[in-house]
XYZ file of C-alpha atoms in Angstrom:
346
model
C -72.070 -58.648 -11.453
C -69.402 -56.340 -12.881
C -67.120 -54.945 -10.195
C -66.959 -51.168 -10.029
C -63.660 -49.494 -10.835
C -62.194 -46.931 -8.489
C -62.611 -43.326 -9.582
C -59.385 -41.340 -9.723
C -58.144 -37.901 -10.649
C -56.328 -37.961 -13.986
C -52.557 -37.528 -14.011
C -52.870 -33.928 -15.190
C -55.467 -33.142 -12.501
C -58.050 -32.027 -15.052
C -60.498 -34.942 -15.235
C -62.130 -37.748 -13.266
C -61.262 -41.173 -14.664
C -61.735 -44.852 -13.902
C -58.600 -46.312 -12.357
C -58.079 -49.479 -14.417
C -59.354 -48.456 -17.824
C -58.531 -44.763 -17.697
C -61.958 -44.030 -19.180
C -63.558 -40.675 -18.344
C -65.953 -40.727 -15.401
C -68.845 -38.278 -15.512
C -70.875 -38.122 -12.276
C -74.575 -38.021 -13.121
C -76.615 -38.642 -10.044
C -79.027 -37.904 -7.258
C -78.848 -36.473 -3.774
C -80.585 -39.060 -1.610
C -80.885 -36.671 1.311
C -84.388 -37.180 2.680
C -87.668 -38.837 1.782
C -90.988 -37.257 0.845
C -91.819 -36.821 4.553
C -88.530 -35.101 5.364
C -86.994 -38.105 7.114
C -83.246 -38.540 6.743
C -81.732 -41.837 5.632
C -80.504 -42.534 9.169
C -84.075 -42.193 10.434
C -85.350 -45.219 8.541
C -82.495 -47.349 7.203
C -82.541 -49.528 10.318
C -86.209 -50.586 10.248
C -86.990 -50.042 6.555
C -83.983 -51.494 4.785
C -86.085 -52.959 1.978
C -87.209 -49.442 1.186
C -83.587 -48.309 0.842
C -82.848 -51.247 -1.453
C -85.849 -50.328 -3.591
C -84.767 -46.698 -3.789
C -81.285 -47.665 -4.968
C -82.750 -49.950 -7.602
C -85.077 -47.175 -8.761
C -82.251 -44.633 -8.970
C -80.159 -47.114 -10.949
C -83.096 -47.686 -13.302
C -83.290 -43.928 -13.870
C -79.781 -44.110 -15.264
C -77.625 -42.393 -12.662
C -74.189 -43.553 -11.573
C -73.733 -41.573 -8.325
C -75.850 -41.306 -5.182
C -74.972 -38.595 -2.686
C -75.779 -39.562 0.896
C -75.698 -37.272 3.923
C -74.440 -38.442 7.323
C -75.084 -36.459 10.496
C -72.284 -36.031 13.014
C -74.592 -36.831 15.915
C -75.634 -40.137 14.369
C -72.056 -41.385 13.987
C -70.341 -39.919 17.054
C -71.290 -40.747 20.632
C -68.398 -38.666 22.002
C -65.480 -36.717 20.494
C -63.525 -39.951 20.081
C -66.115 -42.718 20.058
C -68.194 -43.911 17.110
C -71.738 -45.229 16.902
C -70.952 -48.799 15.843
C -74.547 -49.602 14.943
C -74.758 -46.836 12.356
C -71.282 -47.649 11.068
C -72.506 -51.170 10.355
C -75.507 -49.778 8.458
C -73.166 -47.603 6.417
C -71.106 -50.679 5.568
C -74.332 -52.383 4.480
C -75.189 -49.368 2.325
C -71.800 -49.471 0.622
C -72.311 -53.173 -0.135
C -75.720 -52.314 -1.571
C -74.099 -49.675 -3.774
C -71.565 -52.238 -5.006
C -74.317 -54.737 -5.781
C -76.456 -52.117 -7.522
C -73.563 -50.646 -9.507
C -73.752 -47.176 -7.997
C -71.036 -44.915 -6.632
C -71.467 -43.036 -3.349
C -70.672 -39.406 -2.664
C -70.475 -39.575 1.139
C -71.160 -36.164 2.649
C -70.443 -35.996 6.357
C -70.689 -33.901 9.525
C -74.304 -32.940 8.894
C -76.338 -31.140 11.541
C -79.508 -31.012 9.472
C -81.905 -31.783 12.316
C -81.094 -29.604 15.290
C -82.644 -32.138 17.659
C -80.041 -34.687 16.516
C -77.057 -32.491 17.425
C -75.600 -33.652 20.781
C -75.065 -30.986 23.430
C -71.481 -32.139 23.908
C -70.793 -31.541 20.194
C -72.229 -28.024 20.244
C -70.231 -27.130 23.352
C -66.829 -27.995 21.862
C -64.418 -25.165 21.168
C -62.982 -24.824 17.682
C -59.929 -27.075 18.036
C -61.902 -29.735 19.913
C -64.679 -29.659 17.325
C -62.203 -29.933 14.475
C -60.579 -32.922 16.191
C -63.968 -34.594 16.653
C -64.676 -33.953 12.977
C -61.322 -35.472 12.057
C -62.175 -38.541 14.143
C -65.532 -38.767 12.335
C -63.817 -38.880 8.964
C -61.127 -41.315 10.019
C -63.845 -43.597 11.343
C -65.826 -43.431 8.094
C -62.711 -43.926 5.970
C -61.583 -46.959 7.971
C -65.016 -48.531 7.701
C -65.737 -48.127 3.991
C -62.744 -46.558 2.246
C -61.597 -49.860 0.746
C -64.704 -50.132 -1.413
C -64.497 -48.963 -5.041
C -68.125 -47.867 -4.663
C -67.026 -44.942 -2.499
C -66.579 -42.209 -5.091
C -65.634 -39.436 -2.690
C -65.778 -37.911 0.756
C -67.464 -34.499 0.873
C -66.140 -33.015 4.108
C -69.277 -30.991 4.907
C -72.321 -29.600 3.185
C -71.979 -25.840 2.649
C -69.484 -24.821 5.358
C -68.887 -21.115 5.938
C -66.447 -18.966 7.896
C -68.058 -16.097 9.826
C -66.914 -12.497 9.791
C -65.930 -11.587 13.342
C -67.704 -13.398 16.172
C -70.697 -15.713 15.759
C -70.981 -16.959 19.330
C -74.466 -15.535 19.733
C -75.655 -17.239 16.561
C -73.981 -20.610 17.113
C -72.758 -23.206 14.649
C -75.860 -23.385 12.448
C -76.577 -20.627 9.943
C -79.897 -18.887 9.395
C -83.390 -20.279 9.732
C -84.154 -23.921 8.924
C -85.406 -24.760 5.441
C -88.027 -27.484 5.611
C -86.961 -28.120 9.196
C -83.324 -28.614 8.198
C -80.135 -26.610 8.633
C -77.990 -26.980 5.533
C -75.249 -24.410 6.258
C -72.730 -24.620 9.128
C -69.989 -22.438 10.518
C -66.623 -24.098 11.019
C -65.643 -21.626 13.748
C -67.388 -19.126 15.985
C -64.479 -16.680 16.189
C -62.567 -15.244 13.265
C -60.101 -13.496 15.528
C -57.093 -11.994 13.748
C -57.161 -14.632 11.011
C -58.430 -14.137 7.486
C -61.509 -16.156 6.591
C -59.590 -17.874 3.801
C -56.841 -18.845 6.257
C -59.388 -20.522 8.540
C -61.013 -22.383 5.645
C -57.676 -23.716 4.416
C -56.632 -24.810 7.919
C -59.915 -26.685 8.443
C -59.776 -28.477 5.089
C -56.116 -29.340 5.642
C -56.884 -30.741 9.105
C -59.618 -33.065 7.833
C -57.721 -33.964 4.659
C -54.682 -35.027 6.700
C -56.837 -37.102 9.044
C -58.429 -38.984 6.145
C -55.143 -39.555 4.340
C -53.676 -41.210 7.440
C -56.072 -44.120 6.897
C -57.206 -43.800 3.261
C -54.799 -42.559 0.614
C -57.029 -43.264 -2.377
C -60.605 -42.034 -2.054
C -61.228 -38.622 -3.594
C -61.867 -35.686 -1.246
C -64.012 -32.613 -1.896
C -66.293 -30.154 -0.094
C -69.739 -28.883 -1.125
C -69.491 -25.119 -1.576
C -72.299 -22.589 -1.520
C -71.588 -19.671 -3.871
C -72.468 -16.032 -3.406
C -73.587 -13.445 -5.933
C -71.575 -13.094 -9.167
C -69.296 -10.432 -7.689
C -68.558 -12.614 -4.631
C -69.221 -16.057 -6.066
C -66.025 -17.683 -4.860
C -65.412 -15.659 -1.690
C -68.802 -15.353 0.033
C -68.405 -18.464 2.204
C -64.757 -17.816 3.039
C -63.810 -20.920 1.040
C -61.877 -19.775 -2.043
C -61.596 -22.695 -4.480
C -58.128 -21.707 -5.709
C -56.792 -21.954 -2.136
C -58.156 -25.474 -1.715
C -56.597 -27.128 -4.780
C -53.700 -28.684 -2.805
C -56.178 -30.600 -0.611
C -59.194 -31.230 -2.866
C -59.293 -33.637 -5.796
C -62.199 -31.800 -7.391
C -64.429 -28.824 -6.636
C -68.117 -29.170 -5.762
C -70.541 -26.275 -6.034
C -74.294 -26.022 -5.417
C -76.231 -23.962 -7.970
C -79.977 -23.505 -8.416
C -80.501 -21.293 -11.492
C -83.146 -18.580 -11.248
C -85.676 -17.605 -13.896
C -84.201 -15.168 -16.423
C -80.808 -15.462 -14.728
C -79.292 -18.502 -16.420
C -76.320 -16.506 -17.692
C -75.704 -15.275 -14.159
C -75.686 -18.864 -12.869
C -73.120 -19.812 -15.522
C -71.025 -16.796 -14.557
C -71.110 -17.906 -10.914
C -70.076 -21.413 -11.938
C -67.102 -20.073 -13.893
C -65.498 -18.793 -10.673
C -65.123 -22.390 -9.464
C -63.160 -23.571 -12.515
C -59.703 -23.154 -11.005
C -57.688 -26.080 -12.340
C -59.579 -29.041 -10.918
C -62.678 -30.846 -12.223
C -65.918 -29.137 -11.185
C -69.021 -31.098 -10.173
C -72.356 -29.351 -9.684
C -73.232 -31.370 -6.610
C -76.685 -29.886 -6.108
C -79.002 -28.526 -8.784
C -82.726 -28.521 -9.428
C -85.269 -26.239 -11.206
C -86.337 -24.803 -7.867
C -86.499 -21.219 -9.100
C -86.928 -21.655 -12.849
C -88.807 -23.749 -15.391
C -87.460 -26.903 -17.006
C -86.652 -25.127 -20.282
C -84.362 -22.629 -18.570
C -82.971 -25.396 -16.384
C -81.962 -27.364 -19.475
C -80.355 -24.206 -20.850
C -78.360 -23.919 -17.622
C -77.239 -27.544 -17.796
C -76.146 -27.135 -21.397
C -74.280 -23.913 -20.662
C -72.630 -25.413 -17.594
C -70.821 -28.006 -19.706
C -68.153 -25.417 -20.460
C -67.035 -25.601 -16.819
C -68.599 -28.665 -15.150
C -67.787 -32.349 -15.505
C -70.547 -33.767 -13.318
C -74.104 -33.069 -12.196
C -76.089 -34.322 -9.197
C -79.783 -33.548 -8.672
C -82.346 -35.025 -6.234
C -84.397 -38.156 -5.625
C -86.721 -38.181 -2.615
C -87.729 -41.806 -2.506
C -90.970 -41.803 -4.510
C -90.853 -43.667 -7.853
C -92.270 -42.054 -10.979
C -95.085 -44.609 -11.151
C -96.217 -43.720 -7.639
C -95.931 -39.991 -8.303
C -98.232 -40.441 -11.291
C -100.789 -42.265 -9.147
C -100.837 -39.468 -6.551
C -102.357 -37.273 -9.254
C -101.632 -33.789 -7.929
C -99.716 -30.964 -9.586
C -96.597 -31.133 -7.419
C -96.240 -34.884 -7.910
C -96.819 -34.564 -11.647
C -94.120 -31.899 -11.921
C -91.648 -34.037 -9.966
C -92.439 -37.115 -12.068
C -91.837 -35.112 -15.221
C -88.567 -33.836 -13.843
C -87.298 -37.318 -12.966
C -88.173 -38.464 -16.477
C -86.263 -35.497 -17.882
C -83.191 -36.215 -15.727
C -83.220 -39.832 -16.848
C -83.569 -38.807 -20.493
C -80.728 -36.274 -20.335
C -78.222 -38.648 -18.730
C -76.745 -40.265 -21.857
C -76.095 -36.906 -23.541
C -74.003 -35.785 -20.581
C -71.543 -38.577 -21.096
C -72.245 -40.962 -18.266
C -70.405 -44.253 -18.790
Protein backbone atom coordinates (compact mmCIF):
# COMPACT_ATOMS: atom_id res chain seq x y z
CA UNK A 1 0.00 0.00 0.00
CA UNK A 2 1.44 3.35 -1.09
CA UNK A 3 1.47 5.89 1.73
CA UNK A 4 -0.38 9.11 1.01
CA UNK A 5 1.63 12.31 0.83
CA UNK A 6 0.57 15.34 2.81
CA UNK A 7 -1.16 18.05 0.80
CA UNK A 8 0.38 21.49 1.14
CA UNK A 9 -0.05 25.00 -0.18
CA UNK A 10 2.66 25.84 -2.71
CA UNK A 11 5.37 28.31 -1.72
CA UNK A 12 3.76 31.07 -3.78
CA UNK A 13 0.32 30.37 -2.26
CA UNK A 14 -1.26 29.74 -5.65
CA UNK A 15 -1.61 25.95 -5.84
CA UNK A 16 -2.20 22.79 -3.82
CA UNK A 17 0.73 20.39 -4.02
CA UNK A 18 1.94 17.11 -2.56
CA UNK A 19 4.51 17.72 0.16
CA UNK A 20 7.31 15.32 -0.82
CA UNK A 21 7.10 15.32 -4.59
CA UNK A 22 5.82 18.84 -5.13
CA UNK A 23 3.37 17.47 -7.70
CA UNK A 24 0.11 19.38 -8.22
CA UNK A 25 -2.84 18.10 -6.20
CA UNK A 26 -6.27 18.50 -7.76
CA UNK A 27 -9.15 17.62 -5.41
CA UNK A 28 -11.74 15.59 -7.31
CA UNK A 29 -14.18 14.05 -4.92
CA UNK A 30 -17.48 13.42 -3.25
CA UNK A 31 -19.40 14.84 -0.32
CA UNK A 32 -20.26 11.81 1.79
CA UNK A 33 -22.82 13.72 3.81
CA UNK A 34 -25.79 11.39 4.16
CA UNK A 35 -27.15 8.15 2.76
CA UNK A 36 -30.15 7.56 0.53
CA UNK A 37 -32.43 7.59 3.60
CA UNK A 38 -31.07 10.89 4.91
CA UNK A 39 -29.03 9.34 7.71
CA UNK A 40 -25.77 11.06 8.59
CA UNK A 41 -22.51 9.14 8.81
CA UNK A 42 -22.56 9.39 12.61
CA UNK A 43 -25.97 7.72 12.64
CA UNK A 44 -24.70 4.43 11.25
CA UNK A 45 -20.91 4.21 11.38
CA UNK A 46 -21.03 2.50 14.77
CA UNK A 47 -23.30 -0.43 13.88
CA UNK A 48 -22.77 -0.56 10.10
CA UNK A 49 -19.04 -0.14 9.72
CA UNK A 50 -18.85 -2.64 6.86
CA UNK A 51 -21.19 -0.39 4.93
CA UNK A 52 -18.84 2.56 5.42
CA UNK A 53 -15.90 0.46 4.23
CA UNK A 54 -17.87 -0.54 1.14
CA UNK A 55 -18.79 3.06 0.40
CA UNK A 56 -15.16 4.17 0.58
CA UNK A 57 -14.13 1.35 -1.73
CA UNK A 58 -16.89 2.30 -4.17
CA UNK A 59 -15.92 5.98 -4.14
CA UNK A 60 -12.29 5.03 -4.75
CA UNK A 61 -13.37 2.82 -7.65
CA UNK A 62 -15.20 5.79 -9.15
CA UNK A 63 -11.87 7.56 -9.35
CA UNK A 64 -12.06 10.29 -6.73
CA UNK A 65 -9.24 11.29 -4.42
CA UNK A 66 -11.13 13.31 -1.77
CA UNK A 67 -14.10 12.47 0.44
CA UNK A 68 -15.75 15.30 2.35
CA UNK A 69 -17.25 14.18 5.65
CA UNK A 70 -19.50 16.23 7.91
CA UNK A 71 -19.24 16.10 11.71
CA UNK A 72 -21.95 17.50 13.96
CA UNK A 73 -20.96 19.52 17.02
CA UNK A 74 -23.45 17.68 19.20
CA UNK A 75 -21.99 14.30 18.27
CA UNK A 76 -18.45 15.26 19.29
CA UNK A 77 -19.04 17.55 22.27
CA UNK A 78 -20.72 16.47 25.49
CA UNK A 79 -20.06 19.87 27.11
CA UNK A 80 -18.21 23.06 26.11
CA UNK A 81 -14.91 21.46 27.10
CA UNK A 82 -15.50 17.72 26.98
CA UNK A 83 -15.38 15.45 23.93
CA UNK A 84 -17.37 12.37 23.01
CA UNK A 85 -14.55 9.82 23.14
CA UNK A 86 -16.58 7.10 21.43
CA UNK A 87 -17.15 9.17 18.31
CA UNK A 88 -13.56 10.40 18.35
CA UNK A 89 -12.45 6.77 18.18
CA UNK A 90 -14.76 6.17 15.20
CA UNK A 91 -13.27 9.20 13.48
CA UNK A 92 -9.79 7.78 14.06
CA UNK A 93 -11.01 4.52 12.51
CA UNK A 94 -12.37 6.45 9.53
CA UNK A 95 -9.05 8.20 8.99
CA UNK A 96 -7.28 4.83 9.04
CA UNK A 97 -9.80 3.57 6.50
CA UNK A 98 -9.04 6.58 4.30
CA UNK A 99 -5.32 5.83 4.54
CA UNK A 100 -5.88 2.19 3.62
CA UNK A 101 -8.20 3.09 0.74
CA UNK A 102 -5.95 5.86 -0.60
CA UNK A 103 -8.43 8.68 -0.10
CA UNK A 104 -7.99 12.12 1.41
CA UNK A 105 -10.53 13.56 3.86
CA UNK A 106 -12.02 17.04 3.84
CA UNK A 107 -13.23 17.15 7.45
CA UNK A 108 -16.07 19.65 7.81
CA UNK A 109 -17.02 20.33 11.41
CA UNK A 110 -19.48 22.05 13.75
CA UNK A 111 -22.52 20.79 11.86
CA UNK A 112 -26.01 21.24 13.26
CA UNK A 113 -27.74 19.49 10.38
CA UNK A 114 -30.29 17.62 12.48
CA UNK A 115 -31.90 19.99 14.94
CA UNK A 116 -32.72 17.11 17.28
CA UNK A 117 -28.98 16.42 17.62
CA UNK A 118 -28.13 19.94 18.81
CA UNK A 119 -27.70 19.93 22.62
CA UNK A 120 -29.65 22.53 24.58
CA UNK A 121 -26.48 23.61 26.36
CA UNK A 122 -24.83 24.35 22.99
CA UNK A 123 -27.74 26.45 21.76
CA UNK A 124 -27.83 28.43 25.00
CA UNK A 125 -24.20 29.57 24.85
CA UNK A 126 -23.50 33.23 24.23
CA UNK A 127 -21.23 34.19 21.36
CA UNK A 128 -17.87 34.05 23.14
CA UNK A 129 -18.76 30.81 24.93
CA UNK A 130 -19.96 29.22 21.70
CA UNK A 131 -16.82 30.27 19.87
CA UNK A 132 -14.70 28.78 22.66
CA UNK A 133 -16.65 25.51 22.49
CA UNK A 134 -16.12 25.51 18.73
CA UNK A 135 -12.41 26.09 19.25
CA UNK A 136 -12.31 23.16 21.67
CA UNK A 137 -14.10 21.02 19.06
CA UNK A 138 -11.43 21.76 16.48
CA UNK A 139 -8.52 21.29 18.85
CA UNK A 140 -9.97 17.93 19.82
CA UNK A 141 -10.35 16.83 16.19
CA UNK A 142 -6.87 18.09 15.28
CA UNK A 143 -5.23 16.29 18.20
CA UNK A 144 -6.99 13.05 17.31
CA UNK A 145 -6.33 12.84 13.58
CA UNK A 146 -4.15 15.75 12.47
CA UNK A 147 -1.01 13.61 12.23
CA UNK A 148 -2.45 11.56 9.38
CA UNK A 149 -1.50 12.50 5.81
CA UNK A 150 -5.00 11.39 4.81
CA UNK A 151 -6.46 14.51 6.42
CA UNK A 152 -6.51 16.92 3.50
CA UNK A 153 -8.10 19.83 5.32
CA UNK A 154 -10.30 21.15 8.09
CA UNK A 155 -13.37 23.03 6.86
CA UNK A 156 -14.34 25.12 9.88
CA UNK A 157 -18.09 25.07 9.19
CA UNK A 158 -20.49 24.45 6.36
CA UNK A 159 -21.93 27.73 5.05
CA UNK A 160 -21.55 30.07 8.05
CA UNK A 161 -23.19 33.50 7.86
CA UNK A 162 -23.14 36.72 9.86
CA UNK A 163 -26.57 38.26 10.47
CA UNK A 164 -27.50 41.88 9.90
CA UNK A 165 -28.55 43.32 13.25
CA UNK A 166 -30.09 40.93 15.77
CA UNK A 167 -31.07 37.32 15.07
CA UNK A 168 -32.03 36.27 18.59
CA UNK A 169 -35.60 35.51 17.58
CA UNK A 170 -34.44 33.31 14.71
CA UNK A 171 -31.65 31.48 16.54
CA UNK A 172 -28.45 29.93 15.26
CA UNK A 173 -29.92 27.96 12.35
CA UNK A 174 -30.91 29.74 9.15
CA UNK A 175 -34.15 29.30 7.24
CA UNK A 176 -36.27 26.20 6.85
CA UNK A 177 -34.71 22.73 6.77
CA UNK A 178 -33.92 21.20 3.38
CA UNK A 179 -34.63 17.48 3.43
CA UNK A 180 -34.86 17.69 7.21
CA UNK A 181 -31.41 19.28 7.49
CA UNK A 182 -30.13 22.75 8.35
CA UNK A 183 -27.10 23.53 6.21
CA UNK A 184 -26.56 27.22 7.07
CA UNK A 185 -25.60 28.56 10.52
CA UNK A 186 -25.12 31.96 12.08
CA UNK A 187 -21.87 32.49 13.95
CA UNK A 188 -23.40 35.19 16.15
CA UNK A 189 -26.87 36.37 17.09
CA UNK A 190 -25.94 40.03 17.55
CA UNK A 191 -24.07 42.17 15.06
CA UNK A 192 -23.92 45.09 17.46
CA UNK A 193 -21.67 47.95 16.34
CA UNK A 194 -19.34 45.63 14.44
CA UNK A 195 -19.23 45.19 10.69
CA UNK A 196 -20.24 41.76 9.44
CA UNK A 197 -16.82 41.31 7.85
CA UNK A 198 -15.15 42.14 11.17
CA UNK A 199 -17.14 39.41 12.93
CA UNK A 200 -16.35 36.85 10.23
CA UNK A 201 -12.62 37.57 10.41
CA UNK A 202 -12.60 37.38 14.22
CA UNK A 203 -14.39 34.01 14.19
CA UNK A 204 -12.09 32.48 11.57
CA UNK A 205 -9.04 33.84 13.38
CA UNK A 206 -10.24 32.38 16.69
CA UNK A 207 -10.69 28.88 15.27
CA UNK A 208 -7.56 29.08 13.12
CA UNK A 209 -5.45 29.98 16.16
CA UNK A 210 -6.96 27.15 18.19
CA UNK A 211 -6.13 24.59 15.50
CA UNK A 212 -2.61 25.89 14.95
CA UNK A 213 -1.83 25.46 18.65
CA UNK A 214 -2.00 21.69 18.15
CA UNK A 215 -1.65 21.18 14.38
CA UNK A 216 0.60 23.45 12.35
CA UNK A 217 0.37 21.50 9.09
CA UNK A 218 -3.14 20.53 8.03
CA UNK A 219 -4.76 22.94 5.59
CA UNK A 220 -7.64 25.10 6.86
CA UNK A 221 -10.60 26.42 4.87
CA UNK A 222 -14.30 27.24 5.26
CA UNK A 223 -17.21 26.32 2.97
CA UNK A 224 -18.76 29.56 1.71
CA UNK A 225 -22.23 30.08 0.32
CA UNK A 226 -22.26 32.80 -2.36
CA UNK A 227 -24.96 35.34 -3.07
CA UNK A 228 -26.17 36.75 -6.37
CA UNK A 229 -23.56 38.05 -8.84
CA UNK A 230 -23.71 41.58 -7.45
CA UNK A 231 -23.20 40.31 -3.88
CA UNK A 232 -21.42 37.03 -4.56
CA UNK A 233 -18.59 37.53 -2.10
CA UNK A 234 -20.35 39.67 0.51
CA UNK A 235 -23.78 38.08 1.02
CA UNK A 236 -22.73 35.82 3.90
CA UNK A 237 -20.56 38.43 5.60
CA UNK A 238 -17.49 36.32 4.79
CA UNK A 239 -15.40 38.23 2.24
CA UNK A 240 -12.77 35.88 0.78
CA UNK A 241 -10.12 38.59 0.44
CA UNK A 242 -10.33 39.27 4.19
CA UNK A 243 -9.76 35.61 5.03
CA UNK A 244 -6.55 35.00 3.07
CA UNK A 245 -4.27 35.42 6.13
CA UNK A 246 -6.06 32.52 7.89
CA UNK A 247 -7.21 30.23 5.07
CA UNK A 248 -4.95 28.07 2.92
CA UNK A 249 -7.51 27.90 0.14
CA UNK A 250 -11.03 29.14 -0.55
CA UNK A 251 -14.04 26.82 -0.76
CA UNK A 252 -17.28 27.84 -2.43
CA UNK A 253 -20.54 25.97 -3.04
CA UNK A 254 -22.11 26.49 -6.47
CA UNK A 255 -25.07 24.75 -8.11
CA UNK A 256 -25.42 26.17 -11.64
CA UNK A 257 -28.93 26.94 -12.86
CA UNK A 258 -30.37 26.23 -16.30
CA UNK A 259 -29.49 28.98 -18.79
CA UNK A 260 -27.37 30.70 -16.14
CA UNK A 261 -24.01 28.97 -16.51
CA UNK A 262 -22.24 32.24 -17.29
CA UNK A 263 -23.74 33.74 -14.15
CA UNK A 264 -22.40 30.83 -12.08
CA UNK A 265 -18.92 31.38 -13.53
CA UNK A 266 -19.20 35.09 -12.76
CA UNK A 267 -20.09 34.26 -9.15
CA UNK A 268 -17.13 31.90 -8.93
CA UNK A 269 -14.76 34.60 -10.18
CA UNK A 270 -15.40 36.68 -7.04
CA UNK A 271 -13.75 33.96 -4.94
CA UNK A 272 -10.47 33.97 -6.89
CA UNK A 273 -8.58 36.31 -4.57
CA UNK A 274 -5.03 34.97 -4.49
CA UNK A 275 -5.54 31.51 -3.02
CA UNK A 276 -6.52 28.23 -4.70
CA UNK A 277 -10.29 27.87 -5.12
CA UNK A 278 -12.08 24.55 -4.63
CA UNK A 279 -15.73 24.14 -5.59
CA UNK A 280 -16.56 22.10 -2.52
CA UNK A 281 -20.17 21.41 -3.44
CA UNK A 282 -21.63 21.13 -6.93
CA UNK A 283 -24.27 19.02 -8.63
CA UNK A 284 -26.71 19.42 -11.59
CA UNK A 285 -29.54 20.13 -9.17
CA UNK A 286 -31.00 22.96 -11.23
CA UNK A 287 -29.68 22.22 -14.71
CA UNK A 288 -29.10 19.33 -17.11
CA UNK A 289 -25.85 17.42 -17.43
CA UNK A 290 -24.87 19.22 -20.65
CA UNK A 291 -25.02 22.63 -19.00
CA UNK A 292 -23.38 21.21 -15.89
CA UNK A 293 -20.42 20.03 -17.97
CA UNK A 294 -20.25 23.49 -19.53
CA UNK A 295 -20.09 24.97 -16.03
CA UNK A 296 -17.32 22.59 -14.97
CA UNK A 297 -15.31 23.40 -18.07
CA UNK A 298 -15.78 27.14 -17.62
CA UNK A 299 -14.91 26.94 -13.94
CA UNK A 300 -11.40 25.73 -14.72
CA UNK A 301 -10.36 29.34 -15.25
CA UNK A 302 -10.79 29.95 -11.51
CA UNK A 303 -11.09 26.61 -9.69
CA UNK A 304 -8.46 24.00 -8.88
CA UNK A 305 -10.71 21.36 -7.33
CA UNK A 306 -14.24 19.99 -7.52
CA UNK A 307 -16.29 17.95 -5.04
CA UNK A 308 -19.73 16.54 -5.84
CA UNK A 309 -21.90 13.98 -3.99
CA UNK A 310 -22.13 10.26 -3.27
CA UNK A 311 -25.07 9.05 -1.17
CA UNK A 312 -24.05 5.49 -0.49
CA UNK A 313 -25.79 3.60 -3.30
CA UNK A 314 -23.48 2.00 -5.90
CA UNK A 315 -24.20 2.42 -9.60
CA UNK A 316 -25.02 -1.28 -9.97
CA UNK A 317 -27.68 -1.04 -7.28
CA UNK A 318 -29.10 2.18 -8.72
CA UNK A 319 -29.51 0.40 -12.05
CA UNK A 320 -31.38 -2.46 -10.38
CA UNK A 321 -33.82 -0.07 -8.68
CA UNK A 322 -35.08 0.78 -12.17
CA UNK A 323 -36.79 4.12 -11.58
CA UNK A 324 -36.10 7.47 -13.23
CA UNK A 325 -34.43 9.16 -10.26
CA UNK A 326 -32.07 6.24 -9.69
CA UNK A 327 -31.25 6.04 -13.39
CA UNK A 328 -30.41 9.75 -13.49
CA UNK A 329 -28.16 9.44 -10.43
CA UNK A 330 -26.41 6.37 -11.86
CA UNK A 331 -25.76 8.24 -15.08
CA UNK A 332 -24.40 11.18 -13.15
CA UNK A 333 -21.99 9.05 -11.11
CA UNK A 334 -20.75 7.48 -14.34
CA UNK A 335 -20.24 10.95 -15.79
CA UNK A 336 -18.32 12.16 -12.71
CA UNK A 337 -16.09 9.11 -12.88
CA UNK A 338 -15.48 9.62 -16.60
CA UNK A 339 -14.63 13.31 -16.22
CA UNK A 340 -12.10 12.82 -13.42
CA UNK A 341 -8.95 12.19 -15.47
CA UNK A 342 -9.50 15.27 -17.65
CA UNK A 343 -9.58 17.48 -14.57
CA UNK A 344 -6.07 16.53 -13.64
CA UNK A 345 -6.49 14.27 -10.65
CA UNK A 346 -3.20 12.56 -9.79
